PDB file of N, CA and C in Angstrom:
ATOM      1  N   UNK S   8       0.848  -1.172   0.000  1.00  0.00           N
ATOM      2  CA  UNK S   8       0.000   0.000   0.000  1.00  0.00           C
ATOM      3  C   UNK S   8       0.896   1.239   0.000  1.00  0.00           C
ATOM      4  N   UNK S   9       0.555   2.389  -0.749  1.00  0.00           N
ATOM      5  CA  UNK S   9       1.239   3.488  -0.964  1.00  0.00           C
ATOM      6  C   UNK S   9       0.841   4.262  -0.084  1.00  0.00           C
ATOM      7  N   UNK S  10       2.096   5.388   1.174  1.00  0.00           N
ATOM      8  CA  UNK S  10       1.782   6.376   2.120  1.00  0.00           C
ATOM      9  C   UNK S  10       0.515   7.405   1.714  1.00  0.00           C
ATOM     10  N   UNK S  11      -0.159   6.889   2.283  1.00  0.00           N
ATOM     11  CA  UNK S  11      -1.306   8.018   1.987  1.00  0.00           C
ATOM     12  C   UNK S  11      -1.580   9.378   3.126  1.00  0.00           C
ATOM     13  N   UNK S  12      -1.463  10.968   3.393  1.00  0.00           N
ATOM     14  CA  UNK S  12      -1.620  11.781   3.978  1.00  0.00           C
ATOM     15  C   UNK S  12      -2.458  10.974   5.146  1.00  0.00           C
ATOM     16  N   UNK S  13      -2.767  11.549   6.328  1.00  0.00           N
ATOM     17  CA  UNK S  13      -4.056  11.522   7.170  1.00  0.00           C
ATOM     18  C   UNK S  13      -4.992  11.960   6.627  1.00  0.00           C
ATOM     19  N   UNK S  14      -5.164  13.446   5.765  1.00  0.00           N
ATOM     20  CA  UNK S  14      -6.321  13.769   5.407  1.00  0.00           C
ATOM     21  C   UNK S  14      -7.099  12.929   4.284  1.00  0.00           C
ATOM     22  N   UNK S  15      -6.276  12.098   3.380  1.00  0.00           N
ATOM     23  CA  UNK S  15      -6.705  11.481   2.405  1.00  0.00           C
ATOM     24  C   UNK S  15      -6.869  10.342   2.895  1.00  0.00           C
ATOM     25  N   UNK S  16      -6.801   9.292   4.470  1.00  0.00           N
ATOM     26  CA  UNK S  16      -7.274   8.194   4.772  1.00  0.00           C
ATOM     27  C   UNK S  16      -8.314   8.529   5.647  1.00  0.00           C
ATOM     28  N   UNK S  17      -8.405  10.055   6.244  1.00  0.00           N
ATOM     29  CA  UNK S  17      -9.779  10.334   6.732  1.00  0.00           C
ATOM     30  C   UNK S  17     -10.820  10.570   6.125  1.00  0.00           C
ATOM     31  N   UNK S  18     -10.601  10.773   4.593  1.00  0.00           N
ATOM     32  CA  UNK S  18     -11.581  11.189   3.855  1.00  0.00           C
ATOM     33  C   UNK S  18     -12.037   9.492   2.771  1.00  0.00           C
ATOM     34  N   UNK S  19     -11.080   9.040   2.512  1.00  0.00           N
ATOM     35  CA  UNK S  19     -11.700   7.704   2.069  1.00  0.00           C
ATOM     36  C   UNK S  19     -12.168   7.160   3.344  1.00  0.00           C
ATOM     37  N   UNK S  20     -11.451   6.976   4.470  1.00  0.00           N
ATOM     38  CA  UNK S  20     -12.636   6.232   5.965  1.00  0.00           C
ATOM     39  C   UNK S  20     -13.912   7.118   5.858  1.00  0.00           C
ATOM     40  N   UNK S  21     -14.233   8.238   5.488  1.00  0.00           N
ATOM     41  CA  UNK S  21     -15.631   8.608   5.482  1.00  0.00           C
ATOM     42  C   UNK S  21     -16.433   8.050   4.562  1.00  0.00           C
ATOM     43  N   UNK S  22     -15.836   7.965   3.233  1.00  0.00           N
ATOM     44  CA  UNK S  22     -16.400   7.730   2.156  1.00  0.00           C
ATOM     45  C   UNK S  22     -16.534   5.796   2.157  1.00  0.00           C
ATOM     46  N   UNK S  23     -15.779   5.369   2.791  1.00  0.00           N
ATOM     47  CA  UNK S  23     -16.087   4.306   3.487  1.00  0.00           C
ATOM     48  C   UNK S  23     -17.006   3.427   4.395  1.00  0.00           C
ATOM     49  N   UNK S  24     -17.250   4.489   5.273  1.00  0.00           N
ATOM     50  CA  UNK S  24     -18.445   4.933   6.089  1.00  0.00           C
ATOM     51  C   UNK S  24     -19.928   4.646   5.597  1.00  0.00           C
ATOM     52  N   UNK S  25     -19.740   5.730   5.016  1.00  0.00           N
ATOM     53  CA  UNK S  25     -21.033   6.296   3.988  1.00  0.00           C
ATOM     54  C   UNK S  25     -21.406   4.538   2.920  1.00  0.00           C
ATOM     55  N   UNK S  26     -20.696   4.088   2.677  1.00  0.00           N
ATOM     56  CA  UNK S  26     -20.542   3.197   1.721  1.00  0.00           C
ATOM     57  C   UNK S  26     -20.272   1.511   1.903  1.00  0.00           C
ATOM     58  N   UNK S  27     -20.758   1.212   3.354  1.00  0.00           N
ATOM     59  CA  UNK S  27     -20.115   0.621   3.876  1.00  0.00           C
ATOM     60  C   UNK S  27     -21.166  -0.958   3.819  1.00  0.00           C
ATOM     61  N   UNK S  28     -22.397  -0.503   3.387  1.00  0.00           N
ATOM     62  CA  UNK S  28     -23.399  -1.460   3.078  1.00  0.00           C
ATOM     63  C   UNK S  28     -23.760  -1.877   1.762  1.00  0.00           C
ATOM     64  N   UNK S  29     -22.793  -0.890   0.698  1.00  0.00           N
ATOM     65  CA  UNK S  29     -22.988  -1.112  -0.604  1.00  0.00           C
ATOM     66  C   UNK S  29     -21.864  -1.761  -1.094  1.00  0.00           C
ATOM     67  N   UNK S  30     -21.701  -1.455  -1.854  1.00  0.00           N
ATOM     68  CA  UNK S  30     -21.008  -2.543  -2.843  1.00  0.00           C
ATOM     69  C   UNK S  30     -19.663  -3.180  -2.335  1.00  0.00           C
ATOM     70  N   UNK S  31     -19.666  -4.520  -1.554  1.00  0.00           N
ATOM     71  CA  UNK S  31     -18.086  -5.002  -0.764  1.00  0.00           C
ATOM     72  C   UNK S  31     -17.250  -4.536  -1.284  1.00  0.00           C
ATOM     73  N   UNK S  32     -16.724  -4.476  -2.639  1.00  0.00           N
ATOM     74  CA  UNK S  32     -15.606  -4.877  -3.481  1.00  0.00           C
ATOM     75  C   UNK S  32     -15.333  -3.531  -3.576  1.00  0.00           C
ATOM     76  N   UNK S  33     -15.991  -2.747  -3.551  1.00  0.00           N
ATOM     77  CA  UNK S  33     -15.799  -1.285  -3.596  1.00  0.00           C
ATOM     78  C   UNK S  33     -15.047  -0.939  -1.248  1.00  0.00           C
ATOM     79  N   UNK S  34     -15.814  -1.304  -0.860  1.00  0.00           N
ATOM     80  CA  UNK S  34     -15.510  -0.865   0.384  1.00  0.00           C
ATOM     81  C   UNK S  34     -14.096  -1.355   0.729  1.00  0.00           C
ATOM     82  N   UNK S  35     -13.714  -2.718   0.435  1.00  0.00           N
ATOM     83  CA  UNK S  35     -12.551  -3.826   0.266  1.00  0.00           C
ATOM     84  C   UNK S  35     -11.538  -2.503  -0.577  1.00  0.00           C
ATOM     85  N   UNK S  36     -11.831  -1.849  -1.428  1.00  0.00           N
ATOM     86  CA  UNK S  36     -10.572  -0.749  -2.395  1.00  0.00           C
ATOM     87  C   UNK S  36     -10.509  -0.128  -1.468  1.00  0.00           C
ATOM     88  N   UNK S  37     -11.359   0.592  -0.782  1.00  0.00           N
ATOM     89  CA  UNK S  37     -11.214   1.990  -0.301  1.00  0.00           C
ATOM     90  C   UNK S  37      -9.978   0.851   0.804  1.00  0.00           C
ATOM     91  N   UNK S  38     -10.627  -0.459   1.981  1.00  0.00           N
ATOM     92  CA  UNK S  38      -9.516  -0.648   2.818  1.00  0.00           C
ATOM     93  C   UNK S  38      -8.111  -0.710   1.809  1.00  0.00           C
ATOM     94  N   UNK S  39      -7.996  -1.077   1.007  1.00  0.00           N
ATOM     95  CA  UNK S  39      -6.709  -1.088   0.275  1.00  0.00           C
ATOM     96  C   UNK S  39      -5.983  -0.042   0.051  1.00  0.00           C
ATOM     97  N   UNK S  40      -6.719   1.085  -0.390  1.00  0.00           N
ATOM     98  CA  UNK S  40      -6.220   2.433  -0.343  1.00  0.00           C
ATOM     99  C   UNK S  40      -6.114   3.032   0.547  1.00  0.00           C
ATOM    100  N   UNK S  41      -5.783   2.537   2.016  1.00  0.00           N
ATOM    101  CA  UNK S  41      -5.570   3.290   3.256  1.00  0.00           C
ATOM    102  C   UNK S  41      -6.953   4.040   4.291  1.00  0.00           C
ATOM    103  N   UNK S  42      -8.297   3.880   3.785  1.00  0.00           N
ATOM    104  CA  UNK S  42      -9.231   4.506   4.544  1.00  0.00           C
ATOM    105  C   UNK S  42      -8.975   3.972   5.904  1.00  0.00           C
ATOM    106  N   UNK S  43      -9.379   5.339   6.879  1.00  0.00           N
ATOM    107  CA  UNK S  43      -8.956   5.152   8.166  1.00  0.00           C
ATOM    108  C   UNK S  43     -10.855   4.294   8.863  1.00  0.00           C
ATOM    109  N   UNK S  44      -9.983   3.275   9.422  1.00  0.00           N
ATOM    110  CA  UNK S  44     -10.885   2.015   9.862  1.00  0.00           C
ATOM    111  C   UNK S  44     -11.740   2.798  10.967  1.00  0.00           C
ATOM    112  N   UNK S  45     -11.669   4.121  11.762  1.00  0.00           N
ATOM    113  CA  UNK S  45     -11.897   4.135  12.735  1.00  0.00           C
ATOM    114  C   UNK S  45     -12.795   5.614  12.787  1.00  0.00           C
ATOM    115  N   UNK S  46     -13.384   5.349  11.828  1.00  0.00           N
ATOM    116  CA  UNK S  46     -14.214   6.831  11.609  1.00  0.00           C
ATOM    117  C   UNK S  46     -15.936   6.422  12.311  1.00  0.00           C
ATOM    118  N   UNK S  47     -16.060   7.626  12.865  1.00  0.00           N
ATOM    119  CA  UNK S  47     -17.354   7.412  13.730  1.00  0.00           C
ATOM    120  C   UNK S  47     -18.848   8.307  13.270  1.00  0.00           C
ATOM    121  N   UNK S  48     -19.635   8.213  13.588  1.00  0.00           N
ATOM    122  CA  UNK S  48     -20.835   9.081  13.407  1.00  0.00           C
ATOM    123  C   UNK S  48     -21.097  10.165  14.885  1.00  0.00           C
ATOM    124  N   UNK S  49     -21.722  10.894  14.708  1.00  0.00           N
ATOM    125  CA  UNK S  49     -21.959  11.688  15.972  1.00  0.00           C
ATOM    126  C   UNK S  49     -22.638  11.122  16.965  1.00  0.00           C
ATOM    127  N   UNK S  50     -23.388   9.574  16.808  1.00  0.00           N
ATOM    128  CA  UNK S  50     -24.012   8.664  18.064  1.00  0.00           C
ATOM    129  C   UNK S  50     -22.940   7.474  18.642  1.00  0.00           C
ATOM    130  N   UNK S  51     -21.677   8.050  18.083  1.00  0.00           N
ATOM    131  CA  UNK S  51     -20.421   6.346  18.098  1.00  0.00           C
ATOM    132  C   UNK S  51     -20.471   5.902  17.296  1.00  0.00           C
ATOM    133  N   UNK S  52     -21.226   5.714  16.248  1.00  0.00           N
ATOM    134  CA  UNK S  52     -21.472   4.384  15.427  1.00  0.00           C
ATOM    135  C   UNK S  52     -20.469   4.424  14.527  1.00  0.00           C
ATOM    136  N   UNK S  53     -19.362   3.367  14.630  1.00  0.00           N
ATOM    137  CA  UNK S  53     -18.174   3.116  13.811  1.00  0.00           C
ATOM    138  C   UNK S  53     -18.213   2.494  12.477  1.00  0.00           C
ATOM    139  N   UNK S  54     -17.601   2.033  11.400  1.00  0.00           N
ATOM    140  CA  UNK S  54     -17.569   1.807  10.474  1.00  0.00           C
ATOM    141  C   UNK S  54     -17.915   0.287  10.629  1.00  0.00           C
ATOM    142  N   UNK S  55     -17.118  -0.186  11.373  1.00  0.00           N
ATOM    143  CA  UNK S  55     -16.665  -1.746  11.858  1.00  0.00           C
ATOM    144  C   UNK S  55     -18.609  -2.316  12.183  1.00  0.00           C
ATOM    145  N   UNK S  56     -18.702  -1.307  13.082  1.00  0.00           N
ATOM    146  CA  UNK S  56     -20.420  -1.276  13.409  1.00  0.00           C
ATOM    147  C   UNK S  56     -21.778  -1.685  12.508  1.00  0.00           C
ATOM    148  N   UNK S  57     -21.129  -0.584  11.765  1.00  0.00           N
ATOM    149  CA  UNK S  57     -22.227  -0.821  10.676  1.00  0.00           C
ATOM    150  C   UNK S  57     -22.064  -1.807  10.108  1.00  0.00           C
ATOM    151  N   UNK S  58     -20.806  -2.144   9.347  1.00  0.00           N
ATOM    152  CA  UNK S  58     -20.752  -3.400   8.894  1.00  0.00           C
ATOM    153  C   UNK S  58     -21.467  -4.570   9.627  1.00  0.00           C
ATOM    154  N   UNK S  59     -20.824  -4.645  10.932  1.00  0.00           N
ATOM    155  CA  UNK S  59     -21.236  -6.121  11.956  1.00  0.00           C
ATOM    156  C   UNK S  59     -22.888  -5.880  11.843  1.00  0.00           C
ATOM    157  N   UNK S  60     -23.554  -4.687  11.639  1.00  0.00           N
ATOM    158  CA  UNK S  60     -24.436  -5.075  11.742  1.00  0.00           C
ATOM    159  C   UNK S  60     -25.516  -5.462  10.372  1.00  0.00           C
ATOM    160  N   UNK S  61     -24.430  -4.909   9.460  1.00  0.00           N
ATOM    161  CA  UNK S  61     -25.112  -5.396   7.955  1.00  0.00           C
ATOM    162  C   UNK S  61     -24.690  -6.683   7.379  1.00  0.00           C
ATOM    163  N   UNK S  62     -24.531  -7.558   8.223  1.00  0.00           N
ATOM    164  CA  UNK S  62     -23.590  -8.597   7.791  1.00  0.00           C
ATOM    165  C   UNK S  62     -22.912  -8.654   6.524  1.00  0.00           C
ATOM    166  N   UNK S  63     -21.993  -7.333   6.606  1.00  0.00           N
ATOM    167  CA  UNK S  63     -20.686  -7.589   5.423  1.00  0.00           C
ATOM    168  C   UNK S  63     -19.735  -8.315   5.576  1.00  0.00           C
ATOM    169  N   UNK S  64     -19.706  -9.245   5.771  1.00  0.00           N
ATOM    170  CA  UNK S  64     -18.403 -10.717   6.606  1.00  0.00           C
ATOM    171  C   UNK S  64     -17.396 -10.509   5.463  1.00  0.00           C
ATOM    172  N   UNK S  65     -17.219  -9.577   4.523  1.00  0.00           N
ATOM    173  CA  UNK S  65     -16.280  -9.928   3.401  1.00  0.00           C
ATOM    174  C   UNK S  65     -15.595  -8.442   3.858  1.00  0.00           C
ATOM    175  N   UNK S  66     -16.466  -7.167   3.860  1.00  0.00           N
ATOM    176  CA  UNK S  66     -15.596  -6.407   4.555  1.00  0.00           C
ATOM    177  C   UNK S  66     -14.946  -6.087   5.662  1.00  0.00           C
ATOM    178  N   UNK S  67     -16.199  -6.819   6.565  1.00  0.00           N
ATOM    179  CA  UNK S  67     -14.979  -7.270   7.896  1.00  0.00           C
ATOM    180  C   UNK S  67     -14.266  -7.859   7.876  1.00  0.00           C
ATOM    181  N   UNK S  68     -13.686  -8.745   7.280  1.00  0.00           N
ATOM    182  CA  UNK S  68     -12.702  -9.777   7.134  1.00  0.00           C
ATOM    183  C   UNK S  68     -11.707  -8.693   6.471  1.00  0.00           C
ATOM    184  N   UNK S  69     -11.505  -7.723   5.872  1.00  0.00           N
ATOM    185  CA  UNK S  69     -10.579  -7.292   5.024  1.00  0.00           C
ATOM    186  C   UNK S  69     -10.400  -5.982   6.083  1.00  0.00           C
ATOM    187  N   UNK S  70     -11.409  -5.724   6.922  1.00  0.00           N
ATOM    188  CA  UNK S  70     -11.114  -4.716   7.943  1.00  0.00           C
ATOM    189  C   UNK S  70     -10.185  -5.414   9.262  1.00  0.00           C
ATOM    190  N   UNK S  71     -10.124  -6.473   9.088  1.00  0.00           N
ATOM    191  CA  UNK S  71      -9.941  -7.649  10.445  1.00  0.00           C
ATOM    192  C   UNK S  71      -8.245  -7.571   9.769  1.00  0.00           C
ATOM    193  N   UNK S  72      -8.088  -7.954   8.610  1.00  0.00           N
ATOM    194  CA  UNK S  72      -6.684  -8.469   8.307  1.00  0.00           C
ATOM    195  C   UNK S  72      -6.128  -7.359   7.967  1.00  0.00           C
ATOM    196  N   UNK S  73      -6.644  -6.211   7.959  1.00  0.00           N
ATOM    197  CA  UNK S  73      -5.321  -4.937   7.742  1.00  0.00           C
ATOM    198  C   UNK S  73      -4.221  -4.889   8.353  1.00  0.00           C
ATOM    199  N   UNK S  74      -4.496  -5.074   9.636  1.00  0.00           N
ATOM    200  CA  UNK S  74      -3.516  -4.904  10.223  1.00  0.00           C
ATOM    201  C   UNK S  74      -3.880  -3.943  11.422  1.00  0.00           C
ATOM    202  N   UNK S  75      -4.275  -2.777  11.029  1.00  0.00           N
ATOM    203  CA  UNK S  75      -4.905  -1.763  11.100  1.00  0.00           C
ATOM    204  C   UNK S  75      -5.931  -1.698  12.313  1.00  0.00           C
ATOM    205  N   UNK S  76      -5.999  -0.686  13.656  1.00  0.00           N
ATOM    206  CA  UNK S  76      -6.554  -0.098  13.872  1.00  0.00           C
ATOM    207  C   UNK S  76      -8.184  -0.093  13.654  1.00  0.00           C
ATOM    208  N   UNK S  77      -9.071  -1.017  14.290  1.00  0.00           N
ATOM    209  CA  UNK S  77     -10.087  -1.083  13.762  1.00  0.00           C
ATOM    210  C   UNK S  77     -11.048  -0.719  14.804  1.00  0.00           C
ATOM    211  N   UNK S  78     -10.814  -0.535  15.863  1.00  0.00           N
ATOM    212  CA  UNK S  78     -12.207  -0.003  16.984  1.00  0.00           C
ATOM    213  C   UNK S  78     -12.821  -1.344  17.161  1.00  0.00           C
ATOM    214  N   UNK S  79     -12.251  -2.689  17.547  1.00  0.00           N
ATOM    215  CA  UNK S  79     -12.995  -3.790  17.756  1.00  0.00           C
ATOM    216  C   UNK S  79     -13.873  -3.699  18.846  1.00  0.00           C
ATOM    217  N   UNK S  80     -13.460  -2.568  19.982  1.00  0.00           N
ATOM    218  CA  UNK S  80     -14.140  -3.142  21.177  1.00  0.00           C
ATOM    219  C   UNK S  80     -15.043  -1.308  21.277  1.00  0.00           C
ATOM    220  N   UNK S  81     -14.805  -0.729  20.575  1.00  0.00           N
ATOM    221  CA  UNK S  81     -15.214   0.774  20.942  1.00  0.00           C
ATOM    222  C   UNK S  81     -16.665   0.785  20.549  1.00  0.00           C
ATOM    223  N   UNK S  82     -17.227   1.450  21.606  1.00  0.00           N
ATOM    224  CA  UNK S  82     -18.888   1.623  21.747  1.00  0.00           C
ATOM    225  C   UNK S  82     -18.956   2.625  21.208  1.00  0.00           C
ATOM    226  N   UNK S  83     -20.492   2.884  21.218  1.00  0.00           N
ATOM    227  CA  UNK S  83     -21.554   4.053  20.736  1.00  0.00           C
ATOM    228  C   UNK S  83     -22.134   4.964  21.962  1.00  0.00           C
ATOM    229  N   UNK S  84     -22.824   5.691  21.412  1.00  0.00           N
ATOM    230  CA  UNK S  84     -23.634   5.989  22.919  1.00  0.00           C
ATOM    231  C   UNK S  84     -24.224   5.562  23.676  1.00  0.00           C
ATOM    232  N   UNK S  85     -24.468   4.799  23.434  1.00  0.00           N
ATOM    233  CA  UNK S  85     -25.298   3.135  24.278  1.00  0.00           C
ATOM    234  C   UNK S  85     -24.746   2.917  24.805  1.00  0.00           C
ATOM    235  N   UNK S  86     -23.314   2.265  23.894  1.00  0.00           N
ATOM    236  CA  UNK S  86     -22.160   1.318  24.806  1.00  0.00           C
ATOM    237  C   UNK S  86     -22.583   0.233  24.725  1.00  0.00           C
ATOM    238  N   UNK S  87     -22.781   0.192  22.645  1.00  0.00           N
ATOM    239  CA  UNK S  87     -22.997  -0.979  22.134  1.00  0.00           C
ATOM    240  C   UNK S  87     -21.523  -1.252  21.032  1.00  0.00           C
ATOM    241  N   UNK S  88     -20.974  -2.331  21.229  1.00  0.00           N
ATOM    242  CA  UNK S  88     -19.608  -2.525  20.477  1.00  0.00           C
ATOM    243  C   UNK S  88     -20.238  -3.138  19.074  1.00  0.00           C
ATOM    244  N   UNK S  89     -19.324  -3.620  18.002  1.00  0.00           N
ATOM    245  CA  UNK S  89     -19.690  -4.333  16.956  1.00  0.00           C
ATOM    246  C   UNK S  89     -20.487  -5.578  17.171  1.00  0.00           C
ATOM    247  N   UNK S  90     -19.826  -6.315  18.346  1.00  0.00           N
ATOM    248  CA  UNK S  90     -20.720  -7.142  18.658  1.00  0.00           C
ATOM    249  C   UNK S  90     -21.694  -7.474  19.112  1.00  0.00           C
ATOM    250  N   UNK S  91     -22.114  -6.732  20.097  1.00  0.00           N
ATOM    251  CA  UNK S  91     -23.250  -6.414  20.512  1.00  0.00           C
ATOM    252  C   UNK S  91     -24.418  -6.339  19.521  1.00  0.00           C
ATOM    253  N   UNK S  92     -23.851  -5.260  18.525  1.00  0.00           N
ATOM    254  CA  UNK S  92     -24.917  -4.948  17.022  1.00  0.00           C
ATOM    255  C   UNK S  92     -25.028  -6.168  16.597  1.00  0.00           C
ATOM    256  N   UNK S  93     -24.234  -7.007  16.121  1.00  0.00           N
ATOM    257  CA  UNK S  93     -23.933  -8.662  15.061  1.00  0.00           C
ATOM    258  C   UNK S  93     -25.217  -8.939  16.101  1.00  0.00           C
ATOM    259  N   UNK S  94     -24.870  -9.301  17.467  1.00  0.00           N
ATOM    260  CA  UNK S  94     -25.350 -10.047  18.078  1.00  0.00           C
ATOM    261  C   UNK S  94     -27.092  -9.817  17.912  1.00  0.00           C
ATOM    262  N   UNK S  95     -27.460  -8.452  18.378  1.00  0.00           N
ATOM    263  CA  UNK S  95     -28.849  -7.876  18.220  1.00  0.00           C
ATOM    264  C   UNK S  95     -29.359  -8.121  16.764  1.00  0.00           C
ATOM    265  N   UNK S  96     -28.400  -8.197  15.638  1.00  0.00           N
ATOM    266  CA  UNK S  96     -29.263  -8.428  14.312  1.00  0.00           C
ATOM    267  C   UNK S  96     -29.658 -10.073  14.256  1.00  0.00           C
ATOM    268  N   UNK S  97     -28.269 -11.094  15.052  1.00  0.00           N
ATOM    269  CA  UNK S  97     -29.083 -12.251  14.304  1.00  0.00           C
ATOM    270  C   UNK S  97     -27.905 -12.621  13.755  1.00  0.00           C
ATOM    271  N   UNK S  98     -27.013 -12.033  13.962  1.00  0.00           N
ATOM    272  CA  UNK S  98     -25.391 -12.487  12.819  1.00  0.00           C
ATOM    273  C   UNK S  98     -24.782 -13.591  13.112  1.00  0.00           C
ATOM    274  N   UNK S  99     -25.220 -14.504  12.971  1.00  0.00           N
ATOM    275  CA  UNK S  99     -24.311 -15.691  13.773  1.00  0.00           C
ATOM    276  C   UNK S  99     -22.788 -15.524  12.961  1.00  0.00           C
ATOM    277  N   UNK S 100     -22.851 -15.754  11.952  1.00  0.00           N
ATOM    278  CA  UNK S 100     -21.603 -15.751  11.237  1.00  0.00           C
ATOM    279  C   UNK S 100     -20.676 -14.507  11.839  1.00  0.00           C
ATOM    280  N   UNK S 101     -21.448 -13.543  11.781  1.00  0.00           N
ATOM    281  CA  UNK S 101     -20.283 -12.447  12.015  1.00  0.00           C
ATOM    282  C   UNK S 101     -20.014 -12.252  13.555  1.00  0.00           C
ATOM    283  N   UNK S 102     -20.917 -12.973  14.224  1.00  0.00           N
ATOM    284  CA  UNK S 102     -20.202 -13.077  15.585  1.00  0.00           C
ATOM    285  C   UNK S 102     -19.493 -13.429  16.314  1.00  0.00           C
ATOM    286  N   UNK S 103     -19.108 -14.796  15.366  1.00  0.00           N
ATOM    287  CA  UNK S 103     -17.790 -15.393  15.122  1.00  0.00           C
ATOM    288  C   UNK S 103     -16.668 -15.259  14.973  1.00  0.00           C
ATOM    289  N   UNK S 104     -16.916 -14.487  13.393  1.00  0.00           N
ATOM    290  CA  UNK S 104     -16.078 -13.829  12.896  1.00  0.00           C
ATOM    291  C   UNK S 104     -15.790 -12.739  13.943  1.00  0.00           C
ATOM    292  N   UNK S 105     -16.465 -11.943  14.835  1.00  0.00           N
ATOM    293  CA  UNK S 105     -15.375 -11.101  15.536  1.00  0.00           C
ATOM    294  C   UNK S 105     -15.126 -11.734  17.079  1.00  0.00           C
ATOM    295  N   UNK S 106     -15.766 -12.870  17.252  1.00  0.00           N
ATOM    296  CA  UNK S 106     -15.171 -13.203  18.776  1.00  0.00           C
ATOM    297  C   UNK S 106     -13.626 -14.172  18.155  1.00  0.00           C
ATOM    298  N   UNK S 107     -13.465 -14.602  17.136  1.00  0.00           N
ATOM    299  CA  UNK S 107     -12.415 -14.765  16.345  1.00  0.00           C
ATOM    300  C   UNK S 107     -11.436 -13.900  16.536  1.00  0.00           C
ATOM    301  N   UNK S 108     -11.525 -12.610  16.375  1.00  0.00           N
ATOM    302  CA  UNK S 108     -10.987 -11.243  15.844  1.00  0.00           C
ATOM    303  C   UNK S 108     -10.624 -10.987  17.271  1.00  0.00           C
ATOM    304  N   UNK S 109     -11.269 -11.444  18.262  1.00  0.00           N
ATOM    305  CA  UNK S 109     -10.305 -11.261  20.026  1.00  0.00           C
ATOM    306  C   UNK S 109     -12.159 -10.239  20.539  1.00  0.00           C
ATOM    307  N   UNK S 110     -13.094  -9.774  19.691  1.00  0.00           N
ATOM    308  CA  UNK S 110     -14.145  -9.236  20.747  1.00  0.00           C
ATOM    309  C   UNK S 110     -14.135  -9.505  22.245  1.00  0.00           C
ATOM    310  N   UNK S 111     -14.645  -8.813  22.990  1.00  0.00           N
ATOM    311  CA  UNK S 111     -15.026  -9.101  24.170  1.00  0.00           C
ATOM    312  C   UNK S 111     -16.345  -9.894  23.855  1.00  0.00           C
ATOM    313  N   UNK S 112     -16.417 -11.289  24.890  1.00  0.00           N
ATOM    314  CA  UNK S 112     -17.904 -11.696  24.418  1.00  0.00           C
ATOM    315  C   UNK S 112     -18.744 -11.770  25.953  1.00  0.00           C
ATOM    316  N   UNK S 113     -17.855 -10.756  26.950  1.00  0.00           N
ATOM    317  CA  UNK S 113     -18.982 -10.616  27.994  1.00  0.00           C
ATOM    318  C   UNK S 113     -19.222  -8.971  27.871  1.00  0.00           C
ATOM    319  N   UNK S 114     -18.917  -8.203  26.733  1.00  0.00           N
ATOM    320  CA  UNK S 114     -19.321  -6.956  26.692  1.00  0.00           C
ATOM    321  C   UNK S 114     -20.804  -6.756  26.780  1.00  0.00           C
ATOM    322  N   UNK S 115     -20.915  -5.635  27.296  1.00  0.00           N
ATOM    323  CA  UNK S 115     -22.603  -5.669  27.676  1.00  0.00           C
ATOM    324  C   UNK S 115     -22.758  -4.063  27.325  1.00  0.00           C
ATOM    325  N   UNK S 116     -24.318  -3.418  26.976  1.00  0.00           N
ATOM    326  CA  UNK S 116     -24.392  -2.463  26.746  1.00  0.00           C
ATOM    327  C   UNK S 116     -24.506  -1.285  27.635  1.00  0.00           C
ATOM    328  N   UNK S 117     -24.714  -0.087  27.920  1.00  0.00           N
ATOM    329  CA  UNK S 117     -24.611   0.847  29.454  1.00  0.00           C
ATOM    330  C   UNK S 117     -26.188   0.588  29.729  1.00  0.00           C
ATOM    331  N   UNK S 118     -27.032   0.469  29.209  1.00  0.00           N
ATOM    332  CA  UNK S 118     -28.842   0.256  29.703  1.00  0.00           C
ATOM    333  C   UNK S 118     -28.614  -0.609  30.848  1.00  0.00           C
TER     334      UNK S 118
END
């Protein structure tokens, strides 16, 4: 992967963000091109989040093997993590996939 600025991996992690339920193979470039894994919404809601909770198991997996900085365990305003979300949709697969990834699996939400 080629050094990319901060401002240009904060701005593909947005556009990442934004994009994060559409097309894998597209979200999978942006991780290739350096988007920063750890971009949030104004309620917490992380990138990693949305995914776990859209069951994208192909972009989490490519968010999982970056290497990279991914907010595995970081909540929302709730003080709901990725897993928590997987868990509340029904994700069996992807709950796996992140108690795999090291999740906490006695994380609990602040309610």
């Amino acid at each position: 992967m080629t050094e990319i600025s901060p401002r240009t991996a904060e701005a593909l992690g947005i556009r990442l963000f934004l994009d994060i339920n559409g097309d894998a193979r597209q979200a999978v470039n942006l991780i290739d091109q350096g988007a920063s894994l750890n971009v949030a919404n104004a309620e917490g809601v992380t990138t990693l989040m949305c995914g776990a909770a859209g069951r994208k198991n192909d972009v989490l997996k490519a968010m999982l093997h970056s290497g990279r900085d991914i907010g595995l365990e970081a909540r929302d305003n709730h003080g709901w993590t990725a897993l928590i979300r997987a868990a509340d949709r029904g994700n069996a697969k992807t709950v796996w996939l992140l108690l795999e990834a090291g999740a906490d699996p006695t994380a609990q939400d602040a309610m």
